[in-house]
PDB file of C-alpha atoms in Angstrom:
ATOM      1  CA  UNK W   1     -11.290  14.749  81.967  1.00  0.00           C
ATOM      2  CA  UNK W   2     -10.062  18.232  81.813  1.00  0.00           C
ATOM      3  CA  UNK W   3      -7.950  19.622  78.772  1.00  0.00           C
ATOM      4  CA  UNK W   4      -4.491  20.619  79.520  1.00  0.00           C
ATOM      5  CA  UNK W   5      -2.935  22.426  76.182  1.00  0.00           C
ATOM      6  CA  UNK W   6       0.130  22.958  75.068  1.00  0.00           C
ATOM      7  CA  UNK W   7       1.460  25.225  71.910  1.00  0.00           C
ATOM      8  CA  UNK W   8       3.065  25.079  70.052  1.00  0.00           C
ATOM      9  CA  UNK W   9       3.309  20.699  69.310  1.00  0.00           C
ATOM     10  CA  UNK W  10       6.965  21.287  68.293  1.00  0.00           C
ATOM     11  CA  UNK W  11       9.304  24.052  67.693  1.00  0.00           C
ATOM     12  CA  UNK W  12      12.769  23.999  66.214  1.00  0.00           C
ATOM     13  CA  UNK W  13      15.247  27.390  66.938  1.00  0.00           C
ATOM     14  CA  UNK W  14      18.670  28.289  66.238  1.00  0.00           C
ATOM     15  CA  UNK W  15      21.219  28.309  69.061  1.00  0.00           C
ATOM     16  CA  UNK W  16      21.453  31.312  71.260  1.00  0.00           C
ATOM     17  CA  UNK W  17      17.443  32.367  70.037  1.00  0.00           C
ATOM     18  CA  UNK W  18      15.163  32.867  72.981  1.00  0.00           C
ATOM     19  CA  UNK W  19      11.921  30.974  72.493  1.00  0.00           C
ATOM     20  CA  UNK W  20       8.750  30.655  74.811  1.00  0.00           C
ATOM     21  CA  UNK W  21       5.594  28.281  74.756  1.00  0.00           C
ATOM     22  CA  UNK W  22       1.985  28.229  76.344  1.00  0.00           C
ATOM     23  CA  UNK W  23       0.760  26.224  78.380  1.00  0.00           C
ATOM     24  CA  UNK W  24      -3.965  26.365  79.054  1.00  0.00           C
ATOM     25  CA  UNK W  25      -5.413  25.163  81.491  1.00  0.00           C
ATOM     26  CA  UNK W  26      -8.921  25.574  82.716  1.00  0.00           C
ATOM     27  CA  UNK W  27      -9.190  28.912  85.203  1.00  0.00           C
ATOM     28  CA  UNK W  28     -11.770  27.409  87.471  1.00  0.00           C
ATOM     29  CA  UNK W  29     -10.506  24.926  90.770  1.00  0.00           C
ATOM     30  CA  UNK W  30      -7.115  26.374  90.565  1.00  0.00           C
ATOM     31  CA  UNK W  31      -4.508  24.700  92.782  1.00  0.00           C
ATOM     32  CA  UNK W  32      -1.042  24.046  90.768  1.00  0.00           C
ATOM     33  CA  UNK W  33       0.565  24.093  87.533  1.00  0.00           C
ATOM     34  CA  UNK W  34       3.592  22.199  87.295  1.00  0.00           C
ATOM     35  CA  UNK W  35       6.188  21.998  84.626  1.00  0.00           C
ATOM     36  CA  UNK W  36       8.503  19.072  83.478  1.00  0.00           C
ATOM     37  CA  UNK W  37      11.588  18.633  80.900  1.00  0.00           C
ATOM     38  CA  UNK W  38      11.578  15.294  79.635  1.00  0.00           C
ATOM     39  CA  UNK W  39      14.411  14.800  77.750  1.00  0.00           C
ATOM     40  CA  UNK W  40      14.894  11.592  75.282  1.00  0.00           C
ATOM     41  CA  UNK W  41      15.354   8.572  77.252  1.00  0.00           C
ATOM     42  CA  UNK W  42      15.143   9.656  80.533  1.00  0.00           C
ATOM     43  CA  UNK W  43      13.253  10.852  83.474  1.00  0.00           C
ATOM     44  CA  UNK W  44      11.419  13.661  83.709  1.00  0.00           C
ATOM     45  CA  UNK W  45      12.966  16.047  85.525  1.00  0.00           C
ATOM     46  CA  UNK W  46      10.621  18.289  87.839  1.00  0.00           C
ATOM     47  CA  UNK W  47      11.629  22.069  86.574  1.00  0.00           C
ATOM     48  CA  UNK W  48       8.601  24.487  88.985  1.00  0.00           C
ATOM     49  CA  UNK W  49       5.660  24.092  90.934  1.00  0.00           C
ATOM     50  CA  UNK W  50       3.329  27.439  90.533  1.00  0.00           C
ATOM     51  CA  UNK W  51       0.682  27.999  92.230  1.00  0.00           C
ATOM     52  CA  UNK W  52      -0.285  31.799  92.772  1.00  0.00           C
ATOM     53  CA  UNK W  53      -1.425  33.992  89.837  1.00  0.00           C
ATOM     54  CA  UNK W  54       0.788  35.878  88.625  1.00  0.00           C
ATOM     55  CA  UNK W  55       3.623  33.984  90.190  1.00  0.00           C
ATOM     56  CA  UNK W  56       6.961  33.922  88.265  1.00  0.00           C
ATOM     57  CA  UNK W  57       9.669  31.115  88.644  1.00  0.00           C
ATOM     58  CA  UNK W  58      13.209  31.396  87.410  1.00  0.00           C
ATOM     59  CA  UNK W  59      15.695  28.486  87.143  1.00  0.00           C
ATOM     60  CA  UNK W  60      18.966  29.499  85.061  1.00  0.00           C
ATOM     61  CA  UNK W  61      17.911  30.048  81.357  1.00  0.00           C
ATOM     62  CA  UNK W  62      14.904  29.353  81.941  1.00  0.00           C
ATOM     63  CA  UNK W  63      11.617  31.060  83.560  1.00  0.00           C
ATOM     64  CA  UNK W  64       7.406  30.586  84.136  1.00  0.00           C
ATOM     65  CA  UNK W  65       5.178  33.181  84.736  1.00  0.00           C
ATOM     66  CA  UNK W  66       1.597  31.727  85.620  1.00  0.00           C
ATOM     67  CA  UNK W  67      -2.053  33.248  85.273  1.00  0.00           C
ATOM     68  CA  UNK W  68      -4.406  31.864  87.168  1.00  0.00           C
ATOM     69  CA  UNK W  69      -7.665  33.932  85.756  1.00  0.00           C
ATOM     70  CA  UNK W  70      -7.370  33.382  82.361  1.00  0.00           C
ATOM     71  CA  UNK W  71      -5.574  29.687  82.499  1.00  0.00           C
ATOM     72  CA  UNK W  72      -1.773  30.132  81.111  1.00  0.00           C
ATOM     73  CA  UNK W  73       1.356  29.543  82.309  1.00  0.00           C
ATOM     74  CA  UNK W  74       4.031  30.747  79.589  1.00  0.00           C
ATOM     75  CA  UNK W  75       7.910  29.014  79.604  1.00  0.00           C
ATOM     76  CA  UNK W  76      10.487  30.788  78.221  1.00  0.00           C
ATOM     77  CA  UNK W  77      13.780  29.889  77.427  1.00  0.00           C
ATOM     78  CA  UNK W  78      16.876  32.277  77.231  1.00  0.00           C
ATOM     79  CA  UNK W  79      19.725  31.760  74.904  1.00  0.00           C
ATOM     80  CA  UNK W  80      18.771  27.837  74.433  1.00  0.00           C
ATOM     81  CA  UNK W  81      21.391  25.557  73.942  1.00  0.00           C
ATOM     82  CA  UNK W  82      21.495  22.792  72.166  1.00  0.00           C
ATOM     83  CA  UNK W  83      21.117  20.202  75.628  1.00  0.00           C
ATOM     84  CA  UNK W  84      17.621  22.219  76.192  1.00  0.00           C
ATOM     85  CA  UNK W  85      16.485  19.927  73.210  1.00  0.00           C
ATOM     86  CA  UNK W  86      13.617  18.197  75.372  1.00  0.00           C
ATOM     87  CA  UNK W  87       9.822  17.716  75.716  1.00  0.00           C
ATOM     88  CA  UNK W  88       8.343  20.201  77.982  1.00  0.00           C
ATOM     89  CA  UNK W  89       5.402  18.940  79.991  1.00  0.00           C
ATOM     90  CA  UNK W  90       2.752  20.932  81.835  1.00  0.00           C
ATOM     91  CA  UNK W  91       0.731  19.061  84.188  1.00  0.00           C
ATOM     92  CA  UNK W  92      -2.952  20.880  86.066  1.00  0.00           C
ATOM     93  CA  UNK W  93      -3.653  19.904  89.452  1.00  0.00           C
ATOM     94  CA  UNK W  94      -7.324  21.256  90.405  1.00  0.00           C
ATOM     95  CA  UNK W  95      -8.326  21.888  94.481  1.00  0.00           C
ATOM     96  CA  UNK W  96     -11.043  19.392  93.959  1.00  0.00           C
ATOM     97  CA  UNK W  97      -9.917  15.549  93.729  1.00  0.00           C
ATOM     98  CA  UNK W  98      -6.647  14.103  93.255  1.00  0.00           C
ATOM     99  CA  UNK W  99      -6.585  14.083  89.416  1.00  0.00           C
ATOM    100  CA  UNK W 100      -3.320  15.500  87.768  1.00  0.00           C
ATOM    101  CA  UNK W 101      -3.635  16.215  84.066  1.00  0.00           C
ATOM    102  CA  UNK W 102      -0.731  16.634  81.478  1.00  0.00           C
ATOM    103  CA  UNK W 103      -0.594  18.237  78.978  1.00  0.00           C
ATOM    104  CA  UNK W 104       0.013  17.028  75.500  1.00  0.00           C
ATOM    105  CA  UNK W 105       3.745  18.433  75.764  1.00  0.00           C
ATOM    106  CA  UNK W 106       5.544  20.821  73.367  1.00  0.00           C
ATOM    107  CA  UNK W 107       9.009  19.212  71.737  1.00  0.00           C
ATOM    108  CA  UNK W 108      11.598  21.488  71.567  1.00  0.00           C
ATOM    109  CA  UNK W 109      14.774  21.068  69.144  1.00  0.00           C
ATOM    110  CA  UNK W 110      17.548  23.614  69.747  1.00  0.00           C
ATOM    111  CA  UNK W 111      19.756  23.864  66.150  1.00  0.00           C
ATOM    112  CA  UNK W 112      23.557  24.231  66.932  1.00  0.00           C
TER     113      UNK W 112
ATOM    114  CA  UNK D   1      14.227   9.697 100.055  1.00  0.00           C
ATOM    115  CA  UNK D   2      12.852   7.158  98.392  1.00  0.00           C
ATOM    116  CA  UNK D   3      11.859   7.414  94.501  1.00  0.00           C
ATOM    117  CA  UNK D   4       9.203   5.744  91.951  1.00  0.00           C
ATOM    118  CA  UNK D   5      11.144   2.025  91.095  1.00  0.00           C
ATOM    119  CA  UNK D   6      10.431   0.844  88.084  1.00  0.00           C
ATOM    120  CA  UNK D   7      11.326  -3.072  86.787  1.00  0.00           C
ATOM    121  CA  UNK D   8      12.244  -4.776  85.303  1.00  0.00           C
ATOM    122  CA  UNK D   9      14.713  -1.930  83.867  1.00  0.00           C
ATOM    123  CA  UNK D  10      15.348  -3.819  80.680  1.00  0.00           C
ATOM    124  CA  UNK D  11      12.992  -6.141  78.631  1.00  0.00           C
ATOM    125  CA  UNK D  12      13.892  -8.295  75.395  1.00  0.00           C
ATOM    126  CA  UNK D  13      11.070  -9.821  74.568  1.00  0.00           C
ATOM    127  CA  UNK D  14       9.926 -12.107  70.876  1.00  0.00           C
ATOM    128  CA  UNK D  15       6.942 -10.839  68.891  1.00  0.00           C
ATOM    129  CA  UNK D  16       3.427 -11.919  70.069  1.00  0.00           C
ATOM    130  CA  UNK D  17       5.072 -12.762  73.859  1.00  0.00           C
ATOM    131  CA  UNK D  18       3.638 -11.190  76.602  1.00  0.00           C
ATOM    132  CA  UNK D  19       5.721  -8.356  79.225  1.00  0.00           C
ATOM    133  CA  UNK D  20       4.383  -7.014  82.788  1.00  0.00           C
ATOM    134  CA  UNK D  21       5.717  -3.711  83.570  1.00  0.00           C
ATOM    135  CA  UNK D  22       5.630  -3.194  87.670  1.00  0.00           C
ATOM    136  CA  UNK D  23       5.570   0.034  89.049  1.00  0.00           C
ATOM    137  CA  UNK D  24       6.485   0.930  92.713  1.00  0.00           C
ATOM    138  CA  UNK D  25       5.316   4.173  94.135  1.00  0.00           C
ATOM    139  CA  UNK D  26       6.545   6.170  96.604  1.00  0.00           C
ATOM    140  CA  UNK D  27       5.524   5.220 100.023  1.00  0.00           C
ATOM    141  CA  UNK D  28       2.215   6.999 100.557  1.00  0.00           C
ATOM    142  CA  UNK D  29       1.647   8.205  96.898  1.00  0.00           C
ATOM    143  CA  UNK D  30      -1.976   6.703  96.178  1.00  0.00           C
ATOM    144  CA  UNK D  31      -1.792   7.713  92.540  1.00  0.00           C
ATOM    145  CA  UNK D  32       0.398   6.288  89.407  1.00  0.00           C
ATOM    146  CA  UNK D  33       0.769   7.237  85.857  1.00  0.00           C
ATOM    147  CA  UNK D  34       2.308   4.896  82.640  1.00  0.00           C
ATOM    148  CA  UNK D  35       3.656   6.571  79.921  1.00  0.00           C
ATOM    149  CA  UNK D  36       5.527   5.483  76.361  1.00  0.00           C
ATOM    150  CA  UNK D  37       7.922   6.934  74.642  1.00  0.00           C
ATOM    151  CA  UNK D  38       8.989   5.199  71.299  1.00  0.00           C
ATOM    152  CA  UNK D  39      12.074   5.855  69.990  1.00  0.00           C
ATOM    153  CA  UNK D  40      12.716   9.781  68.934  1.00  0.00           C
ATOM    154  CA  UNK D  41       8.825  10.115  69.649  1.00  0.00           C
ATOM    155  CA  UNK D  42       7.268  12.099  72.607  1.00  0.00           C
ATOM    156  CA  UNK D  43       6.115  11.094  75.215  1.00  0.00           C
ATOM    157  CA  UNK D  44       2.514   9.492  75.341  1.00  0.00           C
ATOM    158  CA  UNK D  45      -0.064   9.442  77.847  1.00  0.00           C
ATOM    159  CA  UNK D  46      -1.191   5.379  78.712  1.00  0.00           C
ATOM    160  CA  UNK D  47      -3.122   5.082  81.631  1.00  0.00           C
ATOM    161  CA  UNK D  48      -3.532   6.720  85.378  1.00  0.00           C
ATOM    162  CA  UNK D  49      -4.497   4.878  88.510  1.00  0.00           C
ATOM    163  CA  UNK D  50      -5.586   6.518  92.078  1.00  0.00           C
ATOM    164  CA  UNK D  51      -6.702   4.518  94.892  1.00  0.00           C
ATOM    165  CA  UNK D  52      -6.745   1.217  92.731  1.00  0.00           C
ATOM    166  CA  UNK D  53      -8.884   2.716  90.366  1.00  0.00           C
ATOM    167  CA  UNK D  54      -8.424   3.456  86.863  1.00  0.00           C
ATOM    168  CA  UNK D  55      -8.508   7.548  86.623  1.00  0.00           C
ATOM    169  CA  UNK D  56      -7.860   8.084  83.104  1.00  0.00           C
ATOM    170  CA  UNK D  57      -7.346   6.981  79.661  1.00  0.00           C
ATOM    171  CA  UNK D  58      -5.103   7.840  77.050  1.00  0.00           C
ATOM    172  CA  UNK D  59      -3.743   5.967  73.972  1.00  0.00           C
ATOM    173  CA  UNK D  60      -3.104   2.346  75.617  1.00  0.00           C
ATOM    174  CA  UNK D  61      -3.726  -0.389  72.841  1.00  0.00           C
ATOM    175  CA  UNK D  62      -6.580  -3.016  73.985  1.00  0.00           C
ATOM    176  CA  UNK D  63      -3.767  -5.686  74.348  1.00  0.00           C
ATOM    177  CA  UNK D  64      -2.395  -3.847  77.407  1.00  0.00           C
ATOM    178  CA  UNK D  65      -4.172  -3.920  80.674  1.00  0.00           C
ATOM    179  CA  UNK D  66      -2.804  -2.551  84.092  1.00  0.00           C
ATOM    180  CA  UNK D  67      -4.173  -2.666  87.561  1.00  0.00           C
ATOM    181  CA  UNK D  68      -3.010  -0.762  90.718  1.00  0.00           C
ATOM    182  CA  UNK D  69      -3.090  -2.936  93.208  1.00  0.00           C
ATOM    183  CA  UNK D  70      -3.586  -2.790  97.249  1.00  0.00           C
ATOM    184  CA  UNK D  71       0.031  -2.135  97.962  1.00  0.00           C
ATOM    185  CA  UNK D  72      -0.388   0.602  95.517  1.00  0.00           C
ATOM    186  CA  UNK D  73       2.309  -0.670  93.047  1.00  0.00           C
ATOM    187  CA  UNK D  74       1.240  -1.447  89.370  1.00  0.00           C
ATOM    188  CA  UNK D  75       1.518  -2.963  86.833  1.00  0.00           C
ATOM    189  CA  UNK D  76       1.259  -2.860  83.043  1.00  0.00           C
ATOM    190  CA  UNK D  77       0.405  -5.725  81.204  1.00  0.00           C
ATOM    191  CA  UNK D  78       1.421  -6.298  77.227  1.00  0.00           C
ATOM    192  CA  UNK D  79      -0.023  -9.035  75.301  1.00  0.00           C
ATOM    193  CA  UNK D  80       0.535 -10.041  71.308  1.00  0.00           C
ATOM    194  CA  UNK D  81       3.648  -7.746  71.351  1.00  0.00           C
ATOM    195  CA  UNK D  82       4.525  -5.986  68.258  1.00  0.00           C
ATOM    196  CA  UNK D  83       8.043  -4.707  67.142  1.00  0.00           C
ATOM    197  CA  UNK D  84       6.433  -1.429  67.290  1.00  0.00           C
ATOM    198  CA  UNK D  85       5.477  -1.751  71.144  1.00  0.00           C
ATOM    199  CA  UNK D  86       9.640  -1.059  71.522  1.00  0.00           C
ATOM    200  CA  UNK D  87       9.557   1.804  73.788  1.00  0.00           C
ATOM    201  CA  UNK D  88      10.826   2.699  76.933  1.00  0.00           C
ATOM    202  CA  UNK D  89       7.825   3.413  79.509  1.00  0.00           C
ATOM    203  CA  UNK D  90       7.683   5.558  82.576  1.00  0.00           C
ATOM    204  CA  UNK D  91       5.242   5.299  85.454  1.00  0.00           C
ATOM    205  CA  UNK D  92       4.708   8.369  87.812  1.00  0.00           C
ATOM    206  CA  UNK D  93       3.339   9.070  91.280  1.00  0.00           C
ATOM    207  CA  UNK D  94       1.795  11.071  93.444  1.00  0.00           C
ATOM    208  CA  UNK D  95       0.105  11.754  96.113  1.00  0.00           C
ATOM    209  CA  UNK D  96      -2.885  14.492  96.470  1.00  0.00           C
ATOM    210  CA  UNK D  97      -1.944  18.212  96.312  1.00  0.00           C
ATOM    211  CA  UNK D  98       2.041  17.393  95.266  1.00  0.00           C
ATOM    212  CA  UNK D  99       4.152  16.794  92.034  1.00  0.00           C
ATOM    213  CA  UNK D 100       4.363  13.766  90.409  1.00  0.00           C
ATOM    214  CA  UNK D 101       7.651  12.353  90.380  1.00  0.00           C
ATOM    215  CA  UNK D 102       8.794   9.941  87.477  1.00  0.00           C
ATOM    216  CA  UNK D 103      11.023   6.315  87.724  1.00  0.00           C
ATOM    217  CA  UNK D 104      13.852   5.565  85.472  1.00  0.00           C
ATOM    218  CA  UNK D 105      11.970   3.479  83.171  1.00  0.00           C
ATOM    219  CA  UNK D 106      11.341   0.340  81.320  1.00  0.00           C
ATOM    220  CA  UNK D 107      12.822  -0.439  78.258  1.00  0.00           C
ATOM    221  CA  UNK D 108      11.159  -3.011  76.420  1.00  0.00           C
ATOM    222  CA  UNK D 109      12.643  -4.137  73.537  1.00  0.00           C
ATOM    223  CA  UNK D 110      10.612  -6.585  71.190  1.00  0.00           C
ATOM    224  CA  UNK D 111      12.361  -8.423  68.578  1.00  0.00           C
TER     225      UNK D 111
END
């Protein structure tokens, strides 16, 4: 079992404040880092699929940079709004197997 | 395309009954995931299946038990329900090298 970690647990910001959490994985048998939003009672909804160092993804609001060498991918969030309220799930895929491993997710509660 | 189904989508169930949870993967995905989300809670991590084996491990009481079976679907079995075992509760798949995608979920009520 590998350890997929996610900072902070929760967070709680004020409308319109741009916020950003971390996401560690181990640097060694590198193939993907993937990020999720899961939002209260619903699917998670697939948000990027990294997998070069250094790559950066940008959907909207919202953006991932990844490094590869020392095991972080950061998410940040622009201006959050109130409907970004979600969990945000990181998930490690290594080159060796076919194990996927979440991480422990980071809850995020935008204050209108 | 098709997607992860999930049923029964709803589930009313009486304390100390017993639910299964079935999982369908998408066609060629060898791997699934369960997950429970209580109400207002995050998301937790259950129990992970590839190839009909059991993968990993996370916070599943001992009264559950799944299986992955040799159609690949699964399911999730829930013995001596409690009121607190009201969730709703995702299952994932894969396959090797891609993104897992989720189902809509199961929401079991237990009254």
């Amino acid at each position: 079992i590998l350890n997929v970690e996610q900072s902070p647990q929760s967070l709680h910001v004020q409308e319109g404040d741009s916020t950003n959490f971390t996401c560690s994985f181990p640097s060694s048998n590198f193939y993907a880092l993937h990020w999720y939003r899961w939002e209260t009672a619903k699917s998670p909804e697939a948000l990027f699929v990294m997998t070069l160092n250094g790559d950066e993804k940008k959907k909207g609001r919202i953006s991932a940079t990844l490094n590869t060498k020392e095991g972080y991918s950061y998410l940040y969030i622009k201006g959050s709004q109130p409907e970004d309220s979600a969990t945000y799930l990181c998930a490690f895929s290594p080159n060796t197997g076919n194990q996927f491993y979440f991480g422990t997710g980071t809850s995020l509660t935008v204050i209108p | 395309a098709a997607g992860v189904i999930q049923s029964p989508r709803h589930l009313i169930k009486e304390k100390r009954e017993t639910a299964t949870l079935k999982c369908y993967p998408i066609p060629r995905h060898d791997t699934v995931y369960w997950y429970q989300q209580g109400p207002g809670q995050d998301p937790q991590f259950l129990i992970s299946f590839y190839e009909k084996m059991q993968s990993d491990k996370g916070s599943i009481p001992d009264r559950f038990s799944a299986q992955q079976f040799s159609d690949y679907h699964s399911e999730l079995n829930m013995s001596s329900l409690e009121l607190g075992d009201s969730a709703l509760y995702f299952c994932a798949s894969r396959r090797v090298r891609t993104e897992a995608f989720f189902g809509q979920g199961t929401r079991l009520t237990v009254v």
